[in-house]
């Protein structure tokens, strides 16, 4: 059973859901619409993990672009190089191409369509 669910907010959650699926391989577990037809809440799954996606408030202050090492989420993947290529081909901004760490993981870092920084790697506990 999952116990931690990162929540990410996007200006256009429907576009984010489609993009996160195409670029990073997330599948839609659930998507709930608001009365106006926009996405009110969605749950995206990848392997055994889940992130929640919602709409960024129109009254929220402008988003500050996070630093390249300010990861919002780390996702464990089996084949970093293939995952990196998929993300790159889908238009992800590659912050750091695949690299080997001193603790035995192979990682890469990318930004999504709204600038959120994601880290992907082979490290699993």
PDB file of C-alpha atoms in Angstrom:
ATOM      1  CA  UNK A   1       0.000   0.000   0.000  1.00  0.00           C
ATOM      2  CA  UNK A   2       1.320   3.431  -0.925  1.00  0.00           C
ATOM      3  CA  UNK A   3       1.808   5.940   1.866  1.00  0.00           C
ATOM      4  CA  UNK A   4       3.380   8.968   0.154  1.00  0.00           C
ATOM      5  CA  UNK A   5       1.797  10.754  -2.807  1.00  0.00           C
ATOM      6  CA  UNK A   6       3.621  13.725  -4.332  1.00  0.00           C
ATOM      7  CA  UNK A   7       1.101  16.315  -5.516  1.00  0.00           C
ATOM      8  CA  UNK A   8       1.997  18.388  -8.562  1.00  0.00           C
ATOM      9  CA  UNK A   9      -0.018  21.364  -9.805  1.00  0.00           C
ATOM     10  CA  UNK A  10      -0.152  22.416 -13.445  1.00  0.00           C
ATOM     11  CA  UNK A  11      -1.716  25.300 -15.340  1.00  0.00           C
ATOM     12  CA  UNK A  12      -3.252  22.770 -17.741  1.00  0.00           C
ATOM     13  CA  UNK A  13      -3.554  19.415 -15.930  1.00  0.00           C
ATOM     14  CA  UNK A  14      -5.013  17.615 -18.949  1.00  0.00           C
ATOM     15  CA  UNK A  15      -2.016  18.591 -21.090  1.00  0.00           C
ATOM     16  CA  UNK A  16       0.314  17.628 -18.226  1.00  0.00           C
ATOM     17  CA  UNK A  17      -1.315  14.204 -17.884  1.00  0.00           C
ATOM     18  CA  UNK A  18      -0.920  13.526 -21.607  1.00  0.00           C
ATOM     19  CA  UNK A  19       2.661  14.808 -21.628  1.00  0.00           C
ATOM     20  CA  UNK A  20       3.716  12.887 -18.491  1.00  0.00           C
ATOM     21  CA  UNK A  21       2.384   9.734 -20.119  1.00  0.00           C
ATOM     22  CA  UNK A  22       4.150  10.302 -23.424  1.00  0.00           C
ATOM     23  CA  UNK A  23       7.451  11.528 -22.003  1.00  0.00           C
ATOM     24  CA  UNK A  24       7.846   9.689 -18.725  1.00  0.00           C
ATOM     25  CA  UNK A  25       5.540   6.680 -19.119  1.00  0.00           C
ATOM     26  CA  UNK A  26       2.908   7.479 -16.496  1.00  0.00           C
ATOM     27  CA  UNK A  27      -0.491   5.818 -16.800  1.00  0.00           C
ATOM     28  CA  UNK A  28      -3.771   7.283 -15.623  1.00  0.00           C
ATOM     29  CA  UNK A  29      -5.148   5.495 -12.583  1.00  0.00           C
ATOM     30  CA  UNK A  30      -7.992   7.981 -12.081  1.00  0.00           C
ATOM     31  CA  UNK A  31      -9.021  11.377 -13.433  1.00  0.00           C
ATOM     32  CA  UNK A  32     -11.860  13.408 -11.974  1.00  0.00           C
ATOM     33  CA  UNK A  33     -13.381  16.357 -13.774  1.00  0.00           C
ATOM     34  CA  UNK A  34     -14.593  19.635 -12.327  1.00  0.00           C
ATOM     35  CA  UNK A  35     -18.049  20.891 -13.330  1.00  0.00           C
ATOM     36  CA  UNK A  36     -16.464  22.971 -16.119  1.00  0.00           C
ATOM     37  CA  UNK A  37     -14.871  19.848 -17.667  1.00  0.00           C
ATOM     38  CA  UNK A  38     -11.326  20.606 -16.536  1.00  0.00           C
ATOM     39  CA  UNK A  39      -9.310  18.101 -14.534  1.00  0.00           C
ATOM     40  CA  UNK A  40      -9.927  18.624 -10.828  1.00  0.00           C
ATOM     41  CA  UNK A  41      -7.751  15.735  -9.634  1.00  0.00           C
ATOM     42  CA  UNK A  42      -5.856  12.890 -11.254  1.00  0.00           C
ATOM     43  CA  UNK A  43      -3.760   9.990 -10.058  1.00  0.00           C
ATOM     44  CA  UNK A  44      -0.922   8.845 -12.300  1.00  0.00           C
ATOM     45  CA  UNK A  45       0.885   5.558 -11.774  1.00  0.00           C
ATOM     46  CA  UNK A  46       4.325   4.332 -12.697  1.00  0.00           C
ATOM     47  CA  UNK A  47       5.415   0.871 -11.628  1.00  0.00           C
ATOM     48  CA  UNK A  48       4.445   0.763  -7.930  1.00  0.00           C
ATOM     49  CA  UNK A  49       4.355   4.516  -7.411  1.00  0.00           C
ATOM     50  CA  UNK A  50       1.806   7.256  -7.817  1.00  0.00           C
ATOM     51  CA  UNK A  51       1.729  11.022  -8.185  1.00  0.00           C
ATOM     52  CA  UNK A  52      -1.344  13.190  -7.947  1.00  0.00           C
ATOM     53  CA  UNK A  53      -1.967  15.970 -10.442  1.00  0.00           C
ATOM     54  CA  UNK A  54      -4.215  18.959 -10.001  1.00  0.00           C
ATOM     55  CA  UNK A  55      -4.870  22.384 -11.407  1.00  0.00           C
ATOM     56  CA  UNK A  56      -2.713  25.292 -10.395  1.00  0.00           C
ATOM     57  CA  UNK A  57      -4.846  28.052  -8.909  1.00  0.00           C
ATOM     58  CA  UNK A  58      -5.407  31.127 -11.052  1.00  0.00           C
ATOM     59  CA  UNK A  59      -4.677  33.217  -7.945  1.00  0.00           C
ATOM     60  CA  UNK A  60      -1.395  31.467  -7.117  1.00  0.00           C
ATOM     61  CA  UNK A  61       1.668  33.687  -7.368  1.00  0.00           C
ATOM     62  CA  UNK A  62       3.803  33.209 -10.466  1.00  0.00           C
ATOM     63  CA  UNK A  63       5.840  30.027 -10.281  1.00  0.00           C
ATOM     64  CA  UNK A  64       9.549  30.483  -9.753  1.00  0.00           C
ATOM     65  CA  UNK A  65      11.574  28.208 -11.987  1.00  0.00           C
ATOM     66  CA  UNK A  66      13.287  25.690  -9.695  1.00  0.00           C
ATOM     67  CA  UNK A  67      17.042  25.205  -9.803  1.00  0.00           C
ATOM     68  CA  UNK A  68      18.351  22.329 -11.910  1.00  0.00           C
ATOM     69  CA  UNK A  69      19.057  20.283  -8.775  1.00  0.00           C
ATOM     70  CA  UNK A  70      15.710  21.061  -7.064  1.00  0.00           C
ATOM     71  CA  UNK A  71      14.056  17.703  -7.824  1.00  0.00           C
ATOM     72  CA  UNK A  72      10.361  17.456  -7.116  1.00  0.00           C
ATOM     73  CA  UNK A  73      10.226  13.683  -7.574  1.00  0.00           C
ATOM     74  CA  UNK A  74      12.692  10.797  -7.943  1.00  0.00           C
ATOM     75  CA  UNK A  75      11.419   7.860  -9.991  1.00  0.00           C
ATOM     76  CA  UNK A  76      13.171   4.489 -10.096  1.00  0.00           C
ATOM     77  CA  UNK A  77      13.341   3.007 -13.592  1.00  0.00           C
ATOM     78  CA  UNK A  78      14.901  -0.180 -14.926  1.00  0.00           C
ATOM     79  CA  UNK A  79      16.577   1.258 -18.037  1.00  0.00           C
ATOM     80  CA  UNK A  80      17.697   4.848 -17.542  1.00  0.00           C
ATOM     81  CA  UNK A  81      19.085   5.252 -21.049  1.00  0.00           C
ATOM     82  CA  UNK A  82      15.872   4.093 -22.751  1.00  0.00           C
ATOM     83  CA  UNK A  83      13.750   6.224 -20.407  1.00  0.00           C
ATOM     84  CA  UNK A  84      15.970   9.237 -21.069  1.00  0.00           C
ATOM     85  CA  UNK A  85      15.624   8.756 -24.822  1.00  0.00           C
ATOM     86  CA  UNK A  86      11.830   8.526 -24.552  1.00  0.00           C
ATOM     87  CA  UNK A  87      11.697  11.731 -22.495  1.00  0.00           C
ATOM     88  CA  UNK A  88      14.063  13.569 -24.840  1.00  0.00           C
ATOM     89  CA  UNK A  89      12.085  12.490 -27.901  1.00  0.00           C
ATOM     90  CA  UNK A  90       8.872  13.766 -26.272  1.00  0.00           C
ATOM     91  CA  UNK A  91      10.423  17.185 -25.718  1.00  0.00           C
ATOM     92  CA  UNK A  92      11.564  17.004 -22.107  1.00  0.00           C
ATOM     93  CA  UNK A  93      14.286  19.491 -21.287  1.00  0.00           C
ATOM     94  CA  UNK A  94      17.202  17.315 -20.269  1.00  0.00           C
ATOM     95  CA  UNK A  95      18.899  19.039 -17.342  1.00  0.00           C
ATOM     96  CA  UNK A  96      21.527  16.345 -16.939  1.00  0.00           C
ATOM     97  CA  UNK A  97      21.977  13.425 -19.343  1.00  0.00           C
ATOM     98  CA  UNK A  98      22.488   9.890 -17.978  1.00  0.00           C
ATOM     99  CA  UNK A  99      25.362   9.598 -15.536  1.00  0.00           C
ATOM    100  CA  UNK A 100      26.676   7.066 -13.042  1.00  0.00           C
ATOM    101  CA  UNK A 101      26.661   7.951  -9.340  1.00  0.00           C
ATOM    102  CA  UNK A 102      29.227   7.022  -6.713  1.00  0.00           C
ATOM    103  CA  UNK A 103      26.559   4.948  -4.909  1.00  0.00           C
ATOM    104  CA  UNK A 104      25.905   2.649  -7.867  1.00  0.00           C
ATOM    105  CA  UNK A 105      22.869   4.237  -9.506  1.00  0.00           C
ATOM    106  CA  UNK A 106      22.536   5.446 -13.077  1.00  0.00           C
ATOM    107  CA  UNK A 107      20.463   8.635 -13.213  1.00  0.00           C
ATOM    108  CA  UNK A 108      19.332  11.503 -15.402  1.00  0.00           C
ATOM    109  CA  UNK A 109      17.448  14.715 -14.694  1.00  0.00           C
ATOM    110  CA  UNK A 110      14.734  16.392 -16.780  1.00  0.00           C
ATOM    111  CA  UNK A 111      12.178  19.195 -16.636  1.00  0.00           C
ATOM    112  CA  UNK A 112       8.584  18.605 -17.587  1.00  0.00           C
ATOM    113  CA  UNK A 113       6.444  20.859 -19.773  1.00  0.00           C
ATOM    114  CA  UNK A 114       5.949  23.399 -16.956  1.00  0.00           C
ATOM    115  CA  UNK A 115       9.498  23.307 -15.589  1.00  0.00           C
ATOM    116  CA  UNK A 116       9.148  20.859 -12.694  1.00  0.00           C
ATOM    117  CA  UNK A 117      12.440  19.010 -12.174  1.00  0.00           C
ATOM    118  CA  UNK A 118      12.299  15.198 -12.155  1.00  0.00           C
ATOM    119  CA  UNK A 119      15.121  12.780 -11.419  1.00  0.00           C
ATOM    120  CA  UNK A 120      15.080   9.236 -12.803  1.00  0.00           C
ATOM    121  CA  UNK A 121      17.463   6.481 -11.865  1.00  0.00           C
ATOM    122  CA  UNK A 122      18.110   2.870 -11.051  1.00  0.00           C
ATOM    123  CA  UNK A 123      18.483   3.388  -7.283  1.00  0.00           C
ATOM    124  CA  UNK A 124      15.951   1.317  -5.347  1.00  0.00           C
ATOM    125  CA  UNK A 125      15.791   0.552  -1.649  1.00  0.00           C
TER     126      UNK A 125
END
